[in-house]
Amino acid sequence: MSQFFERKKQELGVQLNKIQRKAVERTEGPLLLLACPGSGKTTTMIMRIGYLIEEKGVSPKRIKAITFSKASANDMLERYKRFFPSLQPIDFSTIHSLAFQITRDYFSGSRYVMIEGNETNGLHKKKLLREMYKTENDEPITDDQLEELISFISFVKNKMLPRTEWAKLKEPFPGAIEILKTYEAFKENYDVRLVDFDDMLSLAYEALEKDKGLLAKYQGRWDYIMTDESQDTSLIQHAIVEKLVARHQNLCVVADDDQSIYTWRAAEPTYLLKFRTVYPDAYIMKMERNYRSSQNIVHTANEFIKTNKKRHDKNMFTKQPEGDPIVLKRLGSEEAQFKYLMKELKELTDYGDVAILYRNNSSSTLLMSELERLGIPFYMKDSDNRFFSHWIVEDMLNFMRFSLKPERIDIYSKVASKTNAYWSGSQLKMLSRMNPTGNNAFEDINLTITLKEYQIKILAEQKKWFASLNGMKPLKVIRTIRGEMGYDQMLASRAEKFGMKMTYLTQILTTLEQIAEPLESMTAFAKRLKQLEQVTQQAKVEKTDDMLTLSTFHSSKGLEFERVYMIDLVEGVIPTEEDAENPDTLEEARRLFYVGMTRAKNHLELISYGSESRFADEVRKLIIPEKRSVTAQRTAAKTPIKVKVPDNPNAIHSEDALRQGVQVRHRVFGAGEIIERDKERISIQFAKERKDLMIDICLSYRLLEIIE
């Protein structure tokens, strides 16, 4: 056995640690391999496959590896070929690809139509859902709502929820459950079986449950099955794997419950906590050594994630050097954050190992604009062009177009309902049928449509507003539309009615204002948006070694960089208000933050503005006791301390006791009263002077006690 590892060390330069070797050698029975970030899980999995073939004599055809994504499957296959070029490839695939094979066999001889991917015979999932939403709500669905609806349907399928429980679910927007029912009924009652990607999973499970011959066929195909990124696997995906390994139970599950960040896609991280319930003879191993990051990052991230309760107890460690201190920047505004970031980047000479990470894709638009202006090459891991086609962006452009061409009644009809004119449904239909005559649109409207008295007055005001927009700078135009034309009021109303997130909608407007700020004309604004859209498309497909990476926290998983800047670490963004309302979603948000932290090898900066994220604050509390000393306290107090501070058994141990108005005694300065405090400092009024002291230092060195 040791010859295998020695041979691979000589051939590949790969040397496994003790735990990795044990994971490779333990081939029989169920194994849960909990792999911390940067612990070499992919190398271990590939070595395990090679070990099965070269040392145990297993045929490559008898081994199956299931990955979370197609990209992961391709990456593992390529690495396997590099490690074992003379061996026959094994079967690497996603769970959806496997489900497709099973379903195709299940439907052998029967006709079915896939309604995802390429459009077939006019039947397509998105098209059907758009039509059903329009029927239900009498207005078109937005792209955001469509994505939410698709995610909701996928969630229901992957959770294996029976229809009797659908009514209890939290809808992404009112009416989503009714659309789900309509959608499922339509597929079931169509002339042929209509199938989407999520149905593939349901049907594959159904096939293995009902068709004993098919079950035996797939159970007999592989003797060893491995699953990667299993913390992101849904209940139905786990159930399919359980069916496949029921005979031999030679299953290796590789996962990290601390990196489970897809429960909104129905991932089941708690499955890992119950692994021995499903597989009573399971062996659980922990790969805790991190080969990626410095001691500062590894130690802090390890302590940070321990706040979560629903997790396996792990202690990530590293033998890497201490590295740079983690930098925490709390700035006064989003603009200040932006300027600081650009200043930092301009001082770098190489961007290929640098990443800027954020929670939401909306954070990338301004970054991209400024990077493009400065000539800094960048790649967007998961760029989202929906920003430029969002209905709010289109509204702003239509307002501007109409102000420049007030005879275009067809343009006004597109935004009329977004103004404060209280249009009725029948009036809007009449408006949409009107054609431009060359006259001012408001004159034609007054002649054609019967208006209420208050509407006539409002439209007269709108006519003046639109006339005044012509010549304004685009920033002022947007603010006029939002305020005087009632756009923000309309937005709040629609958000409440259709269950949209108002913070997300206002962020789009804020981004548009920031893009508009340096521009002189509405035409220049429209051109800039088009240019940025093209830059976004290009940044998604072009990737070279010298490019800076922009990515969401979600899409950064699996990546690593020398320098990482985590931005927009603001309460309400990470965690969101919805995250904070539920202990489970708050834990997931903390895991997401942890994923961002552990992408960094040596240099990590956590940047916030305004109301700092509680997670950034948790990190600050972890690193201040290590990085501060009594010397730092002397600087803060501006008074030299020449005595050694002894231990104090009566000292205050909890910061909760440090409240305004509490009488305390300091070992050096004597009695005083706490007159002010924030997250980091307390101000104490002593007999002769007021002093500002660091809370962490006071607690760590037991400097204060309460005066009874």
XYZ file of C-alpha atoms in Angstrom:
708
model
C 0.000 0.000 0.000
C 2.750 2.415 0.908
C 4.301 1.736 -2.515
C 1.313 3.418 -4.152
C 1.812 6.634 -2.188
C 5.590 6.577 -2.656
C 5.158 5.994 -6.383
C 2.745 8.919 -6.728
C 5.068 11.132 -4.709
C 7.877 10.406 -7.171
C 5.706 10.589 -10.298
C 3.553 13.593 -9.409
C 5.181 15.255 -6.434
C 1.946 14.580 -4.509
C 2.432 13.772 -0.840
C -0.693 13.100 1.194
C -0.922 13.719 4.915
C -2.001 11.048 7.367
C -5.734 11.801 7.206
C -5.727 12.067 3.405
C -4.006 8.680 3.143
C -6.556 7.111 5.496
C -9.367 8.546 3.340
C -7.775 7.016 0.239
C -7.291 3.608 1.856
C -10.752 3.327 3.423
C -12.552 2.100 0.329
C -15.204 -0.243 1.740
C -18.474 0.873 3.271
C -19.922 4.355 3.760
C -17.466 7.176 4.438
C -18.252 10.811 5.191
C -15.197 12.915 4.472
C -15.574 16.386 5.969
C -13.109 18.586 4.090
C -12.300 22.085 5.355
C -11.468 24.810 2.803
C -8.101 24.326 1.119
C -7.663 20.836 2.567
C -6.936 19.120 -0.777
C -10.227 17.277 -1.170
C -10.061 17.011 -4.979
C -6.524 15.617 -4.891
C -7.619 13.125 -2.226
C -10.637 12.031 -4.285
C -8.554 11.543 -7.440
C -5.928 9.591 -5.492
C -8.670 7.446 -3.993
C -9.926 6.549 -7.475
C -6.388 5.687 -8.618
C -5.873 3.610 -5.490
C -9.034 1.614 -6.177
C -7.843 0.839 -9.695
C -4.092 0.312 -9.209
C -4.039 -1.250 -5.756
C -7.450 -2.898 -5.363
C -7.768 -4.012 -8.987
C -11.170 -2.362 -9.495
C -12.173 -1.785 -13.098
C -12.591 1.935 -13.946
C -16.023 1.050 -15.345
C -17.125 0.031 -11.836
C -16.456 3.479 -10.308
C -18.839 6.455 -10.444
C -18.084 10.039 -9.350
C -20.978 12.493 -8.977
C -20.254 16.220 -8.872
C -22.297 19.340 -8.138
C -21.710 21.035 -11.496
C -20.624 20.216 -15.034
C -17.550 22.416 -14.557
C -16.542 20.368 -11.504
C -17.018 17.126 -13.425
C -14.774 18.373 -16.252
C -12.175 19.665 -13.789
C -12.016 16.344 -11.954
C -11.771 14.407 -15.203
C -8.870 16.575 -16.387
C -7.051 16.178 -13.075
C -7.631 12.418 -13.138
C -6.053 12.259 -16.613
C -3.014 14.215 -15.395
C -2.573 11.987 -12.349
C -3.264 8.676 -14.100
C -2.701 9.159 -17.851
C -2.415 5.437 -18.543
C -5.692 4.501 -16.844
C -9.070 4.261 -18.529
C -11.326 7.219 -17.558
C -14.051 6.651 -15.009
C -17.569 8.048 -15.196
C -17.607 11.644 -13.884
C -20.989 13.371 -14.175
C -23.478 15.640 -12.478
C -26.494 14.223 -10.664
C -28.759 15.757 -13.332
C -26.840 13.964 -16.078
C -27.214 10.678 -14.201
C -30.924 11.344 -13.650
C -31.306 12.004 -17.379
C -29.834 8.559 -18.170
C -32.165 6.848 -15.711
C -35.233 8.745 -16.947
C -34.427 8.010 -20.587
C -34.267 4.281 -19.776
C -37.486 4.568 -17.762
C -39.308 6.186 -20.681
C -37.888 3.737 -23.219
C -40.493 3.429 -25.953
C -42.618 6.272 -24.559
C -42.642 9.796 -25.938
C -41.752 12.772 -23.786
C -40.693 16.353 -24.523
C -38.006 18.338 -22.687
C -39.234 21.901 -22.094
C -35.950 23.324 -20.834
C -32.808 24.048 -22.781
C -33.606 24.615 -26.454
C -37.202 25.576 -27.190
C -39.219 22.686 -28.620
C -42.432 23.076 -30.631
C -43.207 26.380 -28.949
C -43.221 24.633 -25.569
C -40.705 26.055 -23.155
C -40.752 26.307 -19.374
C -40.068 30.052 -19.246
C -42.623 30.808 -21.955
C -45.293 28.737 -20.198
C -44.628 30.396 -16.835
C -44.740 33.871 -18.405
C -48.153 33.111 -19.908
C -49.481 31.632 -16.675
C -48.312 34.631 -14.651
C -49.960 37.008 -17.152
C -53.234 35.094 -16.853
C -53.028 35.113 -13.047
C -52.030 38.775 -12.574
C -53.125 40.499 -15.799
C -49.667 41.960 -16.360
C -46.299 40.642 -17.568
C -43.891 38.953 -15.188
C -40.522 40.657 -14.646
C -37.253 38.796 -15.244
C -36.544 38.850 -11.495
C -39.933 37.378 -10.661
C -39.515 34.715 -13.340
C -36.194 33.629 -11.821
C -37.784 33.592 -8.351
C -40.670 31.486 -9.655
C -38.338 28.983 -11.347
C -36.262 28.715 -8.147
C -39.440 28.203 -6.118
C -40.641 25.368 -8.369
C -37.188 23.773 -8.234
C -37.182 24.079 -4.424
C -40.510 22.259 -4.143
C -39.360 19.406 -6.403
C -35.969 18.965 -4.743
C -37.518 18.939 -1.275
C -39.852 16.144 -2.410
C -42.774 18.085 -0.958
C -46.209 16.501 -1.523
C -48.951 18.720 -2.921
C -50.785 18.617 0.381
C -47.967 20.730 1.865
C -47.678 23.312 -0.895
C -50.197 25.646 0.716
C -47.945 25.973 3.804
C -44.966 27.248 1.793
C -43.710 30.819 1.831
C -44.290 32.213 -1.650
C -41.686 34.377 -3.430
C -44.648 36.586 -4.404
C -48.458 36.334 -4.062
C -49.963 33.745 -6.408
C -46.763 31.697 -6.935
C -48.346 28.521 -5.511
C -51.341 28.832 -7.850
C -49.001 29.193 -10.827
C -47.071 26.110 -9.639
C -50.334 24.119 -9.525
C -51.332 25.341 -12.981
C -47.892 24.537 -14.387
C -47.867 20.991 -13.018
C -51.443 20.335 -14.162
C -50.631 21.582 -17.667
C -47.640 19.244 -17.973
C -49.601 16.252 -16.698
C -52.596 16.792 -18.974
C -50.721 17.585 -22.169
C -50.801 15.126 -25.080
C -47.262 13.908 -24.301
C -45.253 13.938 -21.090
C -43.644 17.343 -20.573
C -40.434 17.250 -18.542
C -38.167 19.968 -17.110
C -34.758 19.550 -15.463
C -36.202 19.191 -11.960
C -38.650 16.564 -13.215
C -35.614 14.548 -14.277
C -34.700 14.113 -10.612
C -38.261 13.269 -9.560
C -38.673 10.808 -12.427
C -35.284 9.194 -11.805
C -36.252 8.573 -8.192
C -39.689 7.322 -9.273
C -38.013 4.973 -11.764
C -35.688 3.485 -9.146
C -38.589 3.188 -6.699
C -41.077 1.518 -9.050
C -39.050 -0.337 -11.675
C -37.153 -3.094 -9.861
C -35.443 -4.215 -13.057
C -34.133 -0.733 -13.739
C -33.036 -0.381 -10.107
C -31.111 -3.659 -10.334
C -29.485 -2.503 -13.587
C -28.117 0.709 -12.074
C -27.230 -0.868 -8.731
C -25.221 -3.460 -10.624
C -23.413 -0.927 -12.809
C -21.030 0.486 -10.162
C -19.335 -1.013 -7.123
C -17.986 2.297 -5.781
C -19.713 5.677 -5.815
C -18.277 9.013 -4.717
C -20.127 12.323 -4.387
C -18.439 15.714 -4.213
C -19.743 18.985 -2.690
C -22.458 16.959 -0.994
C -23.365 19.821 1.353
C -25.083 21.345 -1.707
C -27.060 18.210 -2.555
C -30.846 18.238 -2.232
C -33.040 15.675 -0.497
C -34.100 14.007 -3.746
C -30.491 13.848 -4.952
C -29.452 12.148 -1.707
C -32.392 9.759 -2.113
C -31.269 8.752 -5.626
C -27.742 8.028 -4.381
C -29.138 5.991 -1.472
C -30.971 3.780 -3.981
C -27.829 3.257 -6.064
C -25.591 2.179 -3.145
C -28.182 0.131 -1.249
C -26.536 -3.192 -2.181
C -22.862 -2.543 -1.439
C -22.929 0.797 0.472
C -19.466 1.618 -0.879
C -20.167 5.326 -0.805
C -17.691 8.132 -0.204
C -19.395 11.455 0.491
C -17.081 14.480 0.381
C -18.536 17.623 1.914
C -18.116 20.570 4.223
C -21.232 21.545 6.135
C -19.551 24.899 6.898
C -19.662 25.716 3.178
C -23.306 24.853 2.565
C -24.664 28.019 0.909
C -27.462 26.777 -1.336
C -30.393 25.928 0.946
C -32.479 28.338 -1.152
C -31.929 25.796 -3.935
C -33.142 23.076 -1.548
C -29.679 21.867 -0.461
C -29.854 19.758 2.708
C -26.788 20.452 4.895
C -28.480 18.808 7.893
C -28.318 15.506 5.984
C -24.618 15.409 6.846
C -25.446 15.687 10.550
C -27.764 12.681 10.204
C -25.389 10.636 8.047
C -25.071 7.812 10.566
C -28.875 7.599 10.793
C -28.959 6.699 7.095
C -25.726 4.674 7.204
C -25.284 3.267 10.755
C -21.884 1.743 9.908
C -20.529 4.962 8.418
C -17.015 6.155 9.195
C -16.570 9.919 9.555
C -13.230 11.575 8.892
C -12.197 15.224 9.059
C -9.646 16.820 6.752
C -8.876 19.891 8.852
C -5.461 21.021 7.601
C -5.694 24.040 5.297
C -2.934 24.281 2.670
C -4.248 27.498 1.126
C -4.324 30.310 3.637
C -2.077 31.991 6.189
C -2.359 31.368 9.924
C -4.087 34.698 10.509
C -6.853 33.882 8.038
C -7.259 30.216 8.984
C -7.354 30.810 12.744
C -9.827 33.695 12.493
C -12.113 31.942 9.996
C -12.099 28.787 12.130
C -13.155 30.687 15.248
C -15.686 32.751 13.280
C -17.630 29.765 11.903
C -17.845 28.136 15.348
C -20.621 30.600 16.211
C -22.884 28.370 14.103
C -24.580 25.591 16.064
C -25.775 23.192 13.345
C -22.415 21.846 12.215
C -19.913 19.062 12.738
C -17.256 20.083 15.238
C -14.109 20.750 13.200
C -10.899 22.648 13.917
C -9.312 23.962 10.760
C -5.581 24.607 11.129
C -2.569 25.331 8.945
C 1.201 25.139 9.036
C 1.514 28.104 6.692
C 3.281 31.318 7.866
C 1.344 33.902 9.890
C 0.839 36.144 6.851
C -0.618 39.648 6.647
C -2.988 40.805 9.403
C -6.638 40.801 8.345
C -7.605 44.363 7.451
C -11.004 45.714 8.539
C -12.107 48.996 6.991
C -15.274 50.723 8.180
C -15.826 53.698 5.865
C -18.337 56.504 5.965
C -20.181 55.834 2.715
C -20.421 53.596 -0.332
C -18.543 56.274 -2.271
C -15.723 56.228 0.302
C -15.541 52.432 -0.011
C -15.345 52.767 -3.776
C -12.556 55.367 -3.653
C -10.550 53.311 -1.144
C -10.832 50.217 -3.325
C -9.699 52.039 -6.463
C -6.757 53.543 -4.565
C -5.723 50.079 -3.389
C -5.978 48.582 -6.868
C -4.020 51.372 -8.534
C -1.078 50.579 -6.259
C -0.935 46.958 -7.458
C 1.076 45.869 -10.471
C -0.323 42.356 -10.911
C -4.058 41.617 -10.804
C -4.076 37.945 -11.747
C -4.257 36.704 -8.139
C -6.635 39.376 -6.821
C -10.397 39.138 -6.283
C -13.178 41.485 -5.231
C -16.071 39.562 -3.703
C -19.590 40.740 -2.884
C -22.992 39.352 -1.919
C -25.033 40.687 -4.857
C -24.262 41.075 -8.543
C -25.607 44.628 -8.391
C -22.371 45.559 -6.592
C -20.352 44.823 -9.728
C -21.797 47.388 -12.148
C -20.039 50.478 -10.787
C -16.873 48.518 -10.090
C -16.821 47.348 -13.664
C -17.408 50.892 -14.936
C -14.471 52.332 -13.002
C -12.132 49.409 -13.712
C -12.842 49.791 -17.403
C -12.152 53.530 -17.174
C -8.846 52.950 -15.367
C -7.752 50.254 -17.821
C -7.510 47.534 -15.152
C -8.161 44.139 -16.801
C -10.901 42.132 -15.111
C -12.977 38.991 -15.418
C -16.502 38.545 -14.049
C -17.084 35.074 -12.655
C -20.859 35.322 -12.820
C -21.810 38.535 -14.569
C -25.534 39.207 -14.747
C -26.689 41.118 -17.816
C -30.191 41.317 -16.368
C -29.257 44.659 -14.803
C -29.166 46.319 -18.203
C -32.445 44.760 -19.320
C -34.200 45.308 -15.987
C -37.551 47.034 -16.300
C -36.420 49.879 -14.011
C -33.479 50.626 -16.324
C -35.811 50.465 -19.326
C -38.267 52.792 -17.550
C -35.596 55.431 -16.944
C -34.482 55.286 -20.561
C -38.077 55.570 -21.798
C -38.700 58.607 -19.599
C -35.613 60.193 -21.116
C -36.539 59.199 -24.684
C -39.987 60.716 -24.310
C -38.607 63.966 -22.904
C -36.482 64.266 -26.045
C -39.330 63.249 -28.367
C -42.611 64.365 -26.689
C -44.658 63.401 -29.759
C -43.837 59.692 -29.236
C -47.016 58.591 -27.508
C -45.945 54.974 -27.989
C -42.984 55.603 -25.657
C -45.122 57.414 -23.078
C -47.596 54.519 -23.037
C -44.806 52.258 -21.762
C -44.226 54.375 -18.645
C -47.618 55.981 -18.081
C -48.585 53.485 -15.385
C -45.302 54.254 -13.596
C -46.269 57.908 -13.067
C -48.643 59.579 -10.593
C -51.537 60.017 -13.061
C -53.655 57.131 -11.634
C -54.423 55.557 -15.005
C -57.188 52.950 -15.079
C -56.743 49.662 -16.917
C -59.127 50.672 -19.721
C -57.361 54.019 -20.156
C -53.992 52.301 -20.427
C -55.354 49.952 -23.098
C -56.606 52.926 -25.119
C -53.262 54.647 -24.639
C -51.348 51.619 -25.954
C -53.454 51.612 -29.135
C -52.785 55.266 -29.981
C -50.268 56.090 -32.721
C -48.022 59.181 -32.903
C -49.512 62.025 -34.983
C -46.592 64.407 -34.789
C -48.313 66.544 -32.152
C -47.331 66.655 -28.497
C -48.516 63.361 -26.969
C -50.385 65.097 -24.121
C -52.479 67.061 -26.622
C -53.497 63.837 -28.394
C -54.286 62.158 -25.074
C -56.599 65.018 -24.038
C -58.443 64.745 -27.341
C -58.720 60.940 -27.413
C -59.127 59.630 -23.864
C -61.782 60.618 -21.357
C -59.892 61.861 -18.316
C -60.869 62.711 -14.765
C -60.493 66.345 -13.724
C -57.538 65.543 -11.445
C -55.858 63.585 -14.267
C -56.053 66.592 -16.577
C -54.213 68.674 -13.977
C -51.601 65.961 -13.353
C -50.943 65.516 -17.080
C -50.541 69.278 -17.466
C -47.890 69.138 -14.754
C -46.247 66.147 -16.430
C -46.088 68.042 -19.717
C -44.114 70.800 -17.951
C -41.878 68.280 -16.198
C -41.011 66.436 -19.398
C -40.288 69.734 -21.144
C -38.002 70.761 -18.269
C -36.112 67.441 -18.400
C -34.800 68.293 -21.841
C -31.454 69.910 -21.113
C -31.075 68.615 -17.564
C -28.090 66.488 -16.598
C -29.062 62.786 -16.372
C -28.563 62.589 -12.599
C -31.096 65.375 -12.024
C -33.428 63.767 -14.567
C -33.498 60.505 -12.621
C -34.106 62.289 -9.324
C -36.927 64.341 -10.861
C -38.581 61.188 -12.179
C -38.243 59.487 -8.796
C -39.584 62.417 -6.810
C -41.834 64.751 -8.766
C -43.316 62.119 -11.088
C -44.025 59.677 -8.264
C -41.797 56.867 -9.499
C -40.536 55.887 -6.030
C -44.083 55.849 -4.705
C -45.136 53.581 -7.570
C -42.147 51.329 -6.880
C -43.069 50.895 -3.214
C -46.650 50.060 -4.186
C -45.604 47.439 -6.750
C -43.061 45.925 -4.362
C -45.781 45.413 -1.741
C -48.344 44.112 -4.236
C -46.073 41.634 -6.008
C -43.733 40.679 -3.176
C -40.637 42.370 -4.629
C -37.647 43.365 -2.489
C -37.688 47.145 -2.238
C -34.037 47.331 -1.171
C -33.016 45.586 -4.394
C -35.161 47.890 -6.548
C -33.817 51.062 -4.955
C -30.262 49.729 -5.345
C -30.803 49.616 -9.107
C -31.867 53.262 -9.089
C -28.917 54.210 -6.898
C -26.553 52.482 -9.325
C -28.132 54.331 -12.254
C -27.650 57.631 -10.420
C -24.000 56.819 -9.774
C -23.444 55.990 -13.444
C -25.244 59.198 -14.447
C -23.409 61.498 -12.033
C -20.362 62.414 -14.186
C -22.323 62.618 -17.458
C -23.600 65.773 -19.125
C -26.528 64.555 -21.224
C -29.211 61.890 -21.412
C -27.776 60.729 -24.721
C -24.384 60.211 -23.087
C -26.105 58.268 -20.283
C -27.837 55.909 -22.742
C -24.556 55.361 -24.614
C -22.706 54.628 -21.360
C -25.255 51.988 -20.360
C -24.926 50.300 -23.757
C -21.145 50.410 -23.489
C -21.196 48.894 -19.988
C -23.515 46.129 -21.185
C -21.014 45.221 -23.896
C -18.140 45.336 -21.388
C -20.098 42.985 -19.102
C -20.675 40.485 -21.903
C -16.999 40.583 -22.814
C -15.839 40.250 -19.187
C -17.864 37.061 -18.819
C -16.200 35.220 -21.701
C -12.637 36.525 -21.656
C -10.275 35.249 -18.948
C -6.504 35.665 -18.894
C -3.928 35.158 -16.149
C -3.421 38.898 -15.596
C -7.083 39.723 -14.919
C -8.642 40.826 -11.648
C -11.622 38.632 -10.695
C -15.041 40.015 -9.727
C -17.364 37.471 -8.160
C -20.248 36.963 -5.786
C -19.490 35.009 -2.613
C -21.557 32.117 -3.972
C -19.620 31.811 -7.226
C -16.231 32.184 -5.537
C -16.506 28.814 -3.813
C -13.700 26.532 -4.967
C -11.496 29.459 -6.014
C -8.446 30.950 -4.293
C -6.539 34.228 -4.570
C -3.484 35.843 -3.015
C -5.470 39.000 -2.187
C -9.204 39.164 -1.488
C -11.306 42.272 -0.905
C -14.761 41.527 0.515
C -16.934 44.605 -0.016
C -20.409 45.907 0.873
C -20.231 44.174 4.256
C -23.287 46.041 5.434
C -26.085 44.944 7.770
C -29.074 44.353 5.512
C -26.846 43.050 2.725
C -24.997 40.302 4.583
C -26.943 39.262 6.494
C -30.137 40.528 4.886
C -33.126 41.393 7.047
C -34.688 38.085 5.982
C -31.507 36.223 6.986
C -31.549 37.787 10.436
C -35.162 36.770 11.107
C -34.408 33.040 11.150
C -31.579 31.212 12.983
C -31.118 28.774 10.082
C -30.846 31.446 7.385
C -28.568 33.502 9.640
C -26.264 30.493 9.923
C -26.252 30.143 6.145
C -25.352 33.818 5.738
C -22.463 33.287 8.169
C -21.328 30.292 6.099
C -21.414 32.488 3.006
C -19.217 35.062 4.740
C -16.872 32.222 5.777
C -16.609 31.034 2.174
C -15.530 34.547 1.167
C -12.894 34.714 3.916
C -11.375 31.344 3.061
C -10.777 32.273 -0.596
C -7.791 34.387 0.501
C -4.295 32.920 0.690
C -2.432 35.717 2.423
C -4.135 39.129 2.251
C -7.784 39.613 3.282
C -9.637 42.904 3.615
C -13.170 43.236 4.969
C -14.677 46.545 3.850
C -17.914 48.093 5.082
C -19.659 51.439 5.248
C -22.636 52.787 7.147
C -24.131 50.071 9.325
C -21.378 47.463 9.468
C -22.312 43.803 9.061
C -22.494 41.912 12.330
C -20.160 39.355 10.729
C -17.428 41.947 10.185
C -17.923 42.972 13.796
C -17.563 39.342 14.915
C -14.257 39.130 13.038
C -13.071 42.395 14.624
C -13.747 40.981 18.088
C -11.755 37.883 17.211
C -8.651 39.666 15.946
C -8.389 42.691 18.241
C -7.274 40.723 21.341
C -4.498 39.159 19.251
C -3.340 42.304 17.502
C -3.680 44.806 20.332
C -1.477 44.996 23.410
C -1.233 47.125 26.503
C 0.916 49.436 24.366
C -2.061 50.001 22.060
C -4.183 50.899 25.072
C -1.580 53.424 26.197
C -1.802 55.077 22.797
C -5.600 55.173 22.964
C -5.549 56.632 26.495
C -2.703 59.032 25.614
C -1.193 58.384 29.058
C 1.864 56.176 29.625
C 1.344 53.241 31.964
C 4.488 52.303 33.827
C 3.132 49.588 36.079
C 2.514 45.935 35.275
C -1.196 45.155 35.482
C -1.835 42.204 37.834
C -4.724 39.751 37.515
C -7.990 40.854 39.127
C -10.383 38.104 40.316
C -13.207 40.657 40.675
C -12.770 42.042 37.170
C -15.609 42.508 34.684
C -15.586 39.606 32.205
C -18.537 40.497 29.977
C -18.956 43.569 27.800
C -22.694 43.491 28.623
C -21.794 44.881 32.052
C -20.151 47.932 30.480
C -23.230 50.139 30.192
C -23.619 53.880 30.296
C -24.001 55.109 33.899
C -22.230 52.134 35.507
C -19.693 53.021 38.226
C -16.382 51.214 37.705
C -12.884 51.118 39.152
C -9.825 51.019 36.860
C -6.673 49.442 38.284
C -4.599 52.483 37.334
C -6.960 55.442 36.965
C -9.231 54.666 39.932
C -12.994 55.202 40.226
C -15.076 56.573 37.367
C -18.402 56.449 35.533
C -19.021 55.091 32.035
C -20.498 58.042 30.152
C -20.425 56.703 26.589
C -19.746 53.496 24.629
C -19.822 52.066 21.122
C -18.892 48.649 19.752
C -15.163 49.065 20.358
C -14.629 51.720 23.034
C -15.945 53.058 26.312
C -15.524 56.594 27.625
C -15.023 56.832 31.403
C -15.119 60.069 33.395
C -12.546 59.774 36.169
C -12.020 62.368 38.936
C -9.620 64.511 36.939
C -10.126 63.523 33.311
C -12.102 61.525 30.766
C -10.465 58.550 29.093
C -11.384 56.498 25.991
C -10.464 52.834 26.450
C -10.676 49.766 24.172
C -13.333 47.343 25.473
C -11.389 44.258 24.362
C -8.261 45.386 26.181
C -10.185 46.164 29.390
C -11.755 42.701 29.365
C -8.676 40.778 28.221
C -6.423 42.317 30.876
C -9.126 42.495 33.573
C -8.628 46.193 34.169
C -12.118 47.116 35.421
C -14.387 46.076 38.263
C -17.859 47.296 39.193
C -18.186 49.556 42.229
C -21.120 48.279 44.294
